[in-house]
JSON list of C-alpha atoms in Angstrom, two decimals:
[
{"chain": "R", "resi": 23, "resn": "MET", "atom": "CA", "xyz": [115.03, -49.52, -69.89]},
{"chain": "R", "resi": 24, "resn": "ALA", "atom": "CA", "xyz": [114.22, -48.02, -66.48]},
{"chain": "R", "resi": 25, "resn": "GLY", "atom": "CA", "xyz": [114.45, -44.27, -66.00]},
{"chain": "R", "resi": 26, "resn": "ASN", "atom": "CA", "xyz": [116.34, -42.62, -63.20]},
{"chain": "R", "resi": 27, "resn": "PRO", "atom": "CA", "xyz": [113.72, -41.47, -60.63]},
{"chain": "R", "resi": 28, "resn": "LYS", "atom": "CA", "xyz": [115.99, -38.62, -59.46]},
{"chain": "R", "resi": 29, "resn": "ARG", "atom": "CA", "xyz": [116.31, -37.15, -62.92]},
{"chain": "R", "resi": 30, "resn": "THR", "atom": "CA", "xyz": [114.95, -33.60, -62.86]},
{"chain": "R", "resi": 31, "resn": "SER", "atom": "CA", "xyz": [116.04, -32.20, -66.21]},
{"chain": "R", "resi": 32, "resn": "ARG", "atom": "CA", "xyz": [113.43, -31.84, -68.89]},
{"chain": "R", "resi": 33, "resn": "ALA", "atom": "CA", "xyz": [113.63, -31.21, -72.58]},
{"chain": "R", "resi": 34, "resn": "PRO", "atom": "CA", "xyz": [113.35, -27.49, -73.21]},
{"chain": "R", "resi": 35, "resn": "SER", "atom": "CA", "xyz": [109.83, -26.36, -73.96]},
{"chain": "R", "resi": 36, "resn": "ARG", "atom": "CA", "xyz": [109.17, -24.31, -77.03]},
{"chain": "R", "resi": 37, "resn": "TRP", "atom": "CA", "xyz": [106.99, -22.13, -74.78]},
{"chain": "R", "resi": 38, "resn": "GLY", "atom": "CA", "xyz": [109.39, -21.86, -71.85]},
{"chain": "R", "resi": 39, "resn": "TYR", "atom": "CA", "xyz": [113.04, -21.68, -71.05]},
{"chain": "R", "resi": 40, "resn": "ASP", "atom": "CA", "xyz": [115.62, -23.06, -68.71]},
{"chain": "R", "resi": 41, "resn": "ALA", "atom": "CA", "xyz": [116.78, -21.54, -65.45]},
{"chain": "R", "resi": 42, "resn": "GLU", "atom": "CA", "xyz": [120.01, -20.31, -67.07]},
{"chain": "R", "resi": 43, "resn": "ARG", "atom": "CA", "xyz": [117.94, -17.58, -68.71]},
{"chain": "R", "resi": 44, "resn": "LEU", "atom": "CA", "xyz": [116.97, -16.24, -65.27]},
{"chain": "R", "resi": 45, "resn": "PRO", "atom": "CA", "xyz": [118.88, -13.81, -63.08]},
{"chain": "R", "resi": 46, "resn": "ALA", "atom": "CA", "xyz": [120.96, -15.39, -60.31]},
{"chain": "R", "resi": 47, "resn": "ALA", "atom": "CA", "xyz": [118.89, -13.61, -57.64]},
{"chain": "R", "resi": 48, "resn": "LEU", "atom": "CA", "xyz": [115.70, -11.56, -57.54]},
{"chain": "R", "resi": 49, "resn": "ASP", "atom": "CA", "xyz": [117.64, -8.59, -56.17]},
{"chain": "R", "resi": 50, "resn": "GLU", "atom": "CA", "xyz": [119.28, -8.29, -59.60]},
{"chain": "R", "resi": 51, "resn": "LEU", "atom": "CA", "xyz": [115.91, -7.12, -60.93]},
{"chain": "R", "resi": 52, "resn": "GLY", "atom": "CA", "xyz": [115.94, -3.36, -61.29]},
{"chain": "R", "resi": 53, "resn": "GLY", "atom": "CA", "xyz": [112.59, -2.61, -62.86]},
{"chain": "R", "resi": 54, "resn": "PRO", "atom": "CA", "xyz": [110.62, 0.46, -61.85]},
{"chain": "R", "resi": 55, "resn": "GLU", "atom": "CA", "xyz": [108.21, 0.58, -58.92]},
{"chain": "R", "resi": 56, "resn": "GLY", "atom": "CA", "xyz": [105.95, 3.10, -60.60]},
{"chain": "R", "resi": 57, "resn": "GLY", "atom": "CA", "xyz": [105.42, 5.29, -63.60]},
{"chain": "R", "resi": 58, "resn": "LYS", "atom": "CA", "xyz": [105.05, 4.34, -67.23]},
{"chain": "R", "resi": 59, "resn": "VAL", "atom": "CA", "xyz": [107.13, 1.75, -69.03]},
{"chain": "R", "resi": 60, "resn": "GLU", "atom": "CA", "xyz": [107.51, 1.50, -72.80]},
{"chain": "R", "resi": 61, "resn": "LEU", "atom": "CA", "xyz": [108.52, -1.93, -74.01]},
{"chain": "R", "resi": 62, "resn": "PRO", "atom": "CA", "xyz": [110.76, -2.27, -77.06]},
{"chain": "R", "resi": 63, "resn": "LEU", "atom": "CA", "xyz": [109.47, -3.92, -80.21]},
{"chain": "R", "resi": 64, "resn": "HIS", "atom": "CA", "xyz": [111.36, -7.16, -79.56]},
{"chain": "R", "resi": 65, "resn": "LEU", "atom": "CA", "xyz": [109.06, -7.69, -76.54]},
{"chain": "R", "resi": 66, "resn": "ALA", "atom": "CA", "xyz": [105.80, -6.04, -77.58]},
{"chain": "R", "resi": 67, "resn": "TRP", "atom": "CA", "xyz": [105.58, -6.25, -81.36]},
{"chain": "R", "resi": 68, "resn": "SER", "atom": "CA", "xyz": [101.79, -6.07, -81.50]},
{"chain": "R", "resi": 69, "resn": "GLY", "atom": "CA", "xyz": [99.32, -4.02, -79.51]},
{"chain": "R", "resi": 70, "resn": "LEU", "atom": "CA", "xyz": [100.01, -2.03, -76.38]},
{"chain": "R", "resi": 71, "resn": "ARG", "atom": "CA", "xyz": [103.63, -1.01, -75.74]},
{"chain": "R", "resi": 72, "resn": "VAL", "atom": "CA", "xyz": [103.26, 1.60, -72.95]},
{"chain": "R", "resi": 73, "resn": "PHE", "atom": "CA", "xyz": [102.15, 0.38, -69.53]},
{"chain": "R", "resi": 74, "resn": "ASP", "atom": "CA", "xyz": [101.24, 2.44, -66.46]},
{"chain": "R", "resi": 75, "resn": "ILE", "atom": "CA", "xyz": [102.50, 0.39, -63.52]},
{"chain": "R", "resi": 76, "resn": "SER", "atom": "CA", "xyz": [99.99, 2.00, -61.14]},
{"chain": "R", "resi": 77, "resn": "ASP", "atom": "CA", "xyz": [97.22, 0.14, -63.02]},
{"chain": "R", "resi": 78, "resn": "VAL", "atom": "CA", "xyz": [97.36, -3.47, -61.81]},
{"chain": "R", "resi": 79, "resn": "LYS", "atom": "CA", "xyz": [95.87, -4.85, -65.04]},
{"chain": "R", "resi": 80, "resn": "LEU", "atom": "CA", "xyz": [98.53, -3.06, -67.08]},
{"chain": "R", "resi": 81, "resn": "LEU", "atom": "CA", "xyz": [101.27, -4.14, -64.68]},
{"chain": "R", "resi": 82, "resn": "LEU", "atom": "CA", "xyz": [100.17, -7.77, -64.99]},
{"chain": "R", "resi": 83, "resn": "GLY", "atom": "CA", "xyz": [100.10, -7.44, -68.78]},
{"chain": "R", "resi": 84, "resn": "LEU", "atom": "CA", "xyz": [103.59, -5.94, -68.82]},
{"chain": "R", "resi": 85, "resn": "TYR", "atom": "CA", "xyz": [105.01, -8.65, -66.57]},
{"chain": "R", "resi": 86, "resn": "ARG", "atom": "CA", "xyz": [103.33, -11.40, -68.58]},
{"chain": "R", "resi": 87, "resn": "ILE", "atom": "CA", "xyz": [104.89, -10.10, -71.80]},
{"chain": "R", "resi": 88, "resn": "VAL", "atom": "CA", "xyz": [108.34, -9.75, -70.24]},
{"chain": "R", "resi": 89, "resn": "LEU", "atom": "CA", "xyz": [108.21, -13.14, -68.51]},
{"chain": "R", "resi": 90, "resn": "ASN", "atom": "CA", "xyz": [107.07, -14.90, -71.68]},
{"chain": "R", "resi": 91, "resn": "ASN", "atom": "CA", "xyz": [109.22, -13.11, -74.25]},
{"chain": "R", "resi": 92, "resn": "GLY", "atom": "CA", "xyz": [112.12, -11.54, -72.37]},
{"chain": "R", "resi": 93, "resn": "SER", "atom": "CA", "xyz": [115.76, -12.33, -71.95]},
{"chain": "R", "resi": 94, "resn": "ARG", "atom": "CA", "xyz": [117.79, -12.06, -68.76]},
{"chain": "R", "resi": 95, "resn": "ASP", "atom": "CA", "xyz": [118.56, -8.42, -69.63]},
{"chain": "R", "resi": 96, "resn": "ASP", "atom": "CA", "xyz": [114.85, -7.70, -70.11]},
{"chain": "R", "resi": 97, "resn": "PHE", "atom": "CA", "xyz": [114.01, -9.27, -66.74]},
{"chain": "R", "resi": 98, "resn": "VAL", "atom": "CA", "xyz": [116.62, -7.08, -65.05]},
{"chain": "R", "resi": 99, "resn": "GLU", "atom": "CA", "xyz": [115.42, -3.92, -66.79]},
{"chain": "R", "resi": 100, "resn": "TYR", "atom": "CA", "xyz": [111.64, -4.29, -66.56]},
{"chain": "R", "resi": 101, "resn": "LEU", "atom": "CA", "xyz": [110.81, -6.49, -63.55]},
{"chain": "R", "resi": 102, "resn": "ASN", "atom": "CA", "xyz": [110.79, -5.16, -60.01]},
{"chain": "R", "resi": 103, "resn": "PRO", "atom": "CA", "xyz": [111.47, -7.83, -57.35]},
{"chain": "R", "resi": 104, "resn": "ASP", "atom": "CA", "xyz": [108.90, -6.51, -54.85]},
{"chain": "R", "resi": 105, "resn": "LEU", "atom": "CA", "xyz": [106.16, -6.25, -57.47]},
{"chain": "R", "resi": 106, "resn": "LEU", "atom": "CA", "xyz": [107.04, -9.65, -58.91]},
{"chain": "R", "resi": 107, "resn": "ILE", "atom": "CA", "xyz": [106.73, -11.30, -55.49]},
{"chain": "R", "resi": 108, "resn": "ARG", "atom": "CA", "xyz": [103.54, -9.39, -54.62]},
{"chain": "R", "resi": 109, "resn": "TYR", "atom": "CA", "xyz": [101.75, -10.26, -57.87]},
{"chain": "R", "resi": 110, "resn": "TRP", "atom": "CA", "xyz": [103.25, -13.72, -58.49]},
{"chain": "R", "resi": 111, "resn": "PRO", "atom": "CA", "xyz": [100.15, -15.57, -57.15]},
{"chain": "R", "resi": 112, "resn": "ILE", "atom": "CA", "xyz": [98.16, -13.94, -59.98]},
{"chain": "R", "resi": 113, "resn": "LEU", "atom": "CA", "xyz": [100.92, -14.02, -62.60]},
{"chain": "R", "resi": 114, "resn": "ARG", "atom": "CA", "xyz": [101.61, -17.72, -62.13]},
{"chain": "R", "resi": 115, "resn": "LYS", "atom": "CA", "xyz": [98.07, -18.45, -63.32]},
{"chain": "R", "resi": 116, "resn": "MET", "atom": "CA", "xyz": [98.70, -16.39, -66.46]},
{"chain": "R", "resi": 117, "resn": "LEU", "atom": "CA", "xyz": [101.93, -18.16, -67.41]},
{"chain": "R", "resi": 118, "resn": "GLY", "atom": "CA", "xyz": [102.50, -21.50, -69.02]},
{"chain": "R", "resi": 119, "resn": "ARG", "atom": "CA", "xyz": [104.21, -24.25, -67.07]},
{"chain": "R", "resi": 120, "resn": "GLY", "atom": "CA", "xyz": [107.41, -23.82, -69.10]},
{"chain": "R", "resi": 121, "resn": "VAL", "atom": "CA", "xyz": [107.78, -20.28, -67.75]},
{"chain": "R", "resi": 122, "resn": "ARG", "atom": "CA", "xyz": [106.28, -20.69, -64.28]},
{"chain": "R", "resi": 123, "resn": "VAL", "atom": "CA", "xyz": [108.24, -23.77, -63.20]},
{"chain": "R", "resi": 124, "resn": "PRO", "atom": "CA", "xyz": [111.78, -22.43, -63.80]},
{"chain": "R", "resi": 125, "resn": "TRP", "atom": "CA", "xyz": [110.98, -19.25, -61.87]},
{"chain": "R", "resi": 126, "resn": "GLU", "atom": "CA", "xyz": [109.48, -21.15, -58.93]},
{"chain": "R", "resi": 127, "resn": "GLU", "atom": "CA", "xyz": [112.28, -23.72, -58.88]},
{"chain": "R", "resi": 128, "resn": "THR", "atom": "CA", "xyz": [114.94, -21.01, -58.94]},
{"chain": "R", "resi": 129, "resn": "PHE", "atom": "CA", "xyz": [113.32, -18.59, -56.49]},
{"chain": "R", "resi": 130, "resn": "PRO", "atom": "CA", "xyz": [111.70, -20.22, -53.43]},
{"chain": "R", "resi": 131, "resn": "GLU", "atom": "CA", "xyz": [109.99, -16.94, -52.51]},
{"chain": "R", "resi": 132, "resn": "LEU", "atom": "CA", "xyz": [107.77, -17.38, -55.58]},
{"chain": "R", "resi": 133, "resn": "ARG", "atom": "CA", "xyz": [106.62, -20.89, -54.70]},
{"chain": "R", "resi": 134, "resn": "PRO", "atom": "CA", "xyz": [103.00, -21.21, -53.56]},
{"chain": "R", "resi": 135, "resn": "SER", "atom": "CA", "xyz": [102.58, -21.79, -49.86]},
{"chain": "R", "resi": 136, "resn": "ASP", "atom": "CA", "xyz": [101.45, -25.29, -48.94]},
{"chain": "R", "resi": 137, "resn": "SER", "atom": "CA", "xyz": [100.30, -24.10, -45.54]},
{"chain": "R", "resi": 138, "resn": "ALA", "atom": "CA", "xyz": [97.78, -21.45, -46.54]},
{"chain": "R", "resi": 139, "resn": "VAL", "atom": "CA", "xyz": [95.43, -20.83, -43.64]},
{"chain": "R", "resi": 140, "resn": "ALA", "atom": "CA", "xyz": [91.75, -20.45, -44.53]}
]
């Protein structure tokens, strides 16, 4: 039985999620640009829960937790569109394919540039 070469849907990953979990547009994201953020227990149930966004390592940790474990409401509350775009080249390396691919397929501004100039 031959498969349809145009088929793009995949079985849901246990480590990822489908695009329906994402906001419709990045401008729906209303996360803070600075300050400290305390994540609720449903996102950060072990370890650090308060993140100072001015510290890039902490910001990346916060975004990784939210991207991996969050719901649409969590994305809207904790992710800032400008920071997400700015740090996506680093974040995408920290995320599994099941998380990274839906974000990049839904939001072209997060896709890596094929024409990077050296």
